[in-house]
Phi, psi and omega in degrees: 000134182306136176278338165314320198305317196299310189304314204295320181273358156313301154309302157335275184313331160251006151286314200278314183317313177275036209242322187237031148297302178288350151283313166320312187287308155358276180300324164327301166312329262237286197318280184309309174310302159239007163080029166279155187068026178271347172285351194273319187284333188292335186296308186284325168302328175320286196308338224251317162323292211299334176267316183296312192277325151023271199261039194068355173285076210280328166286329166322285181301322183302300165343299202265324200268331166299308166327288204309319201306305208283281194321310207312324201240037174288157169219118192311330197250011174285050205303337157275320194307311229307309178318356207265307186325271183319307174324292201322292176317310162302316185312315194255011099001286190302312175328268127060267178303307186298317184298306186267019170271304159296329130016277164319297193295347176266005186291130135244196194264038154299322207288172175277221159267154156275175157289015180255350202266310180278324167328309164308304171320321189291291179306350161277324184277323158336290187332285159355282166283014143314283183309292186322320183312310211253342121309323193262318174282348151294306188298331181294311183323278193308337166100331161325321184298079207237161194315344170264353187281295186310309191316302200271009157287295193306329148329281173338266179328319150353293188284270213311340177278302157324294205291323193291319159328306213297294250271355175313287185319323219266289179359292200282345203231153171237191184255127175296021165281352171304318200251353175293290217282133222104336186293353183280306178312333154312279186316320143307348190272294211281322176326298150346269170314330185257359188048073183200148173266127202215128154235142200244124203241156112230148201204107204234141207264040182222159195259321161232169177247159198279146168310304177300017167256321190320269202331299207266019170281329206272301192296339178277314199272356172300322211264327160313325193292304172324282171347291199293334209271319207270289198259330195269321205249162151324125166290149171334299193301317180275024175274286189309336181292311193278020164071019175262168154297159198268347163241136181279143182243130159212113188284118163249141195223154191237105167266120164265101190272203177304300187237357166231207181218146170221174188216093211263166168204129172204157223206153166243041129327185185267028191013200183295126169298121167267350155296331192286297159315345213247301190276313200260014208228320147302299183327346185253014175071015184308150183278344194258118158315144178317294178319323194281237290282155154247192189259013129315305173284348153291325183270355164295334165319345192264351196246034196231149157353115177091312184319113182192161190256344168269134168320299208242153177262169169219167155321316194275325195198163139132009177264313196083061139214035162306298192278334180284322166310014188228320191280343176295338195266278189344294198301328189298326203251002193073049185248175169221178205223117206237132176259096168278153148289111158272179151298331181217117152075220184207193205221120158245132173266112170248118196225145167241108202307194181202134166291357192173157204212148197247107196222183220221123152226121175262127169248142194252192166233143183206128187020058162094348173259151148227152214184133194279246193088129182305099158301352151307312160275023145252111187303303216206156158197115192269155133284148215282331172041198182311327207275159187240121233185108174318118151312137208288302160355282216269008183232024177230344207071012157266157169328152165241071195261006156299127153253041144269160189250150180315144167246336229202116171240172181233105198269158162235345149223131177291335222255329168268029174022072171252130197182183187214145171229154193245172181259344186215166162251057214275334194152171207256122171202137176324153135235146172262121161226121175316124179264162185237169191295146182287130189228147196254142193072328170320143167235164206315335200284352191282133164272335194176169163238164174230138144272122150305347171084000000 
């Protein structure tokens, strides 16, 4: 790895970190106080291993994997373990903290800006238009406000306003390279570890993602990558016996739909022993016979607290508590987290709604409106010339008070003369677009709204 790529993913890696120190110190207390939380700090070392070898911090994660151990078999009333515990505990937190102060102090300006940097910008520009305000209503006092004065304010605003859009936007949204990067190095570690050949794909049909998804999206695909490197794939050798490449594939893919966001991770592997599953599901004495499950529920089984299919722990596996942390994240955004079965290996769905979506629009004019449409959903855009075609009005239920007549169609299947048709065409531009609530008379194509700007 490039040392620029290292310093960047370092930082990274130690923003998120101090992010769940002070859950960690929490729960912790939480523990000692009523021996409650203890699945939450394993949930966060877990997590906390999994972004260190990440970035390479292979001592770090050795570190972090004696905490789970020591933690896995703690006891609340044990008051000497506990100390032993908590020491452990401060100590590498303080570590932690020296590490990411040289870290910071070894950066250049490769890390990307943070959100405190734009922020400032935000707050420049406020300034700004403070000042334009405040000029301008001085000059209206003074008899000063004269038609060049007027122009050329409104310029100004103009500009600030543009800079006020960017740097708003750069806030909410980040690249899913963000949330990508490092994931090969992971993945070359535990790959490693398992003596195993791994190729790793990843890919997304959305150009950003909200920033506050970024971290724990990052924290889900640690514990996935892992999950598929470890139990889903194949040593080369049993690859080849079963007539597969002797390198294993895992897709990672980011889908943005209308209102929500998902995040598939999927692998071509041996999917789930479901005898193994089967066998460990008896063992716990459940009131519900095996045969009684559907096979959701069965495999919803995978997300619960202990669970794992492996004998032995590693650096990497073996608590089941990988998978339970990732259905704790879906549910924290109100998502939910789905284990598929394939023909060949599996999939896990982790989907989440989204308040709002980035999207490619071409926008037109149609009886007097402008109205966006999802460049996605448009094959070709013709002239409307003799063919006769409903109007994108009249398939929205709006009014028409334009007398101009369509110009223009928009097929969305050429093949099927399926279309629409508009009167202008001004052009292809980013929206932030809102999604809307299912409303009885909306008709299906509204998807959402936009300011156009």
């Amino acid at each position: 790895m490039k040392q620029s790529q290292e310093q960047s993913l370092e930082s990274l890696f130690f923003e998120e970190a101090a992010g769940r120190v002070q859950s960690l110190l929490e729960s912790f207390e939480s523990f000692k106080a009523t021996g409650d939380g203890k699945e939450a700090i394993l949930r966060l070392l877990h997590t906390l291993k999994g972004s260190a070898g990440m970035v390479g911090f292979q001592e770090y994660a050795e570190k972090i994997h004696q905490l789970e151990e020591q933690f896995t078999s703690a006891d609340h009333t044990d008051a000497k373990g506990l100390k032993g515990l908590e020491r452990a505990l401060k100590e590498l937190i303080s570590q932690l903290k020296v590490e990411r102060v040289s870290a910071e102090t070894d950066s250049t300006d490769i890390v990307p800006k943070t959100p405190f940097s734009m922020a400032q910008r935000l707050l420049a520009s406020v300034s700004k238009f403070e000042t334009l305000l405040e000029d301008w209503r001085t000059a209206r006092q003074t008899g000063g406000a004269t038609k060049d004065l007027r122009i050329k304010t409104e310029l100004a605003f103009g500009s600030e306003l543009e800079e006020l859009r960017k740097h708003s936007f750069r806030l909410a949204f980040g690249y899913p390279d963000d949330l990508f990067a490092g994931l090969e190095e992971l993945v070359r570690i535990v790959a490693t570890a398992e003596k195993k050949r791994v190729k790793l794909t990843s890919r997304a049909n959305a150009n950003y993602l909200l920033r506050e998804f970024i971290p724990e999206f990052r924290a889900a695909l640690i514990h996935l990558l892992s999950n598929s490197v470890v139990h889903g794939l194949e040593t080369p050798e049993e690859r080849e016996a079963a007539g597969k490449d002797p390198v294993g594939s895992v897709v990672v893919v980011v889908e943005a739909e209308s209102n929500r966001l998902s995040l598939l991770v999927s692998d071509d592997g041996r999917g789930v022993d479901m005898k193994a599953l089967e066998a460990r599901y008896r063992s716990e004495n459940r009131q519900r016979d095996w045969s009684q499950l559907s096979e959701k529920e069965r495999m919803n089984l995978l997300f619960h607290h202990g669970t794992t299919l492996r004998e032995n722990t590693s650096v990497h596996a073996g608590r089941g508590v990988g998978l339970s942390a990732v259905r704790e994240t879906a549910e924290k955004f109100g998502g939910e987290v789905v284990f598929e079965q394939r023909e060949v290996g599996s999939c896990v769905r982790f989907t989440v709604p989204s308040p709002f979506f980035v999207m490619d629009c071409l926008v037109v004019e149609c009886g007097g409106n402008s109205l966006a449409c999802l460049a996605g959903s448009i094959e070709r855009v013709e002239e409307l010339g003799d063919k006769e075609l409903p109007t994108l009005c009249s398939l929205l239920n709006l009014g028409d008070d334009s007398p101009d007549l369509p110009k223009f169609v928009l097929w969305t299947d050429k093949e099927k003369e399926t279309g629409v048709s508009v009167e202008k065409c001004i052009g292809l531009k980013e929206l932030v677009v809102y999604p809307m609530p299912i409303l009885d008379g909306l008709p299906e194509a509204v998807v959402g709204l936009s300011d156009f700007g």
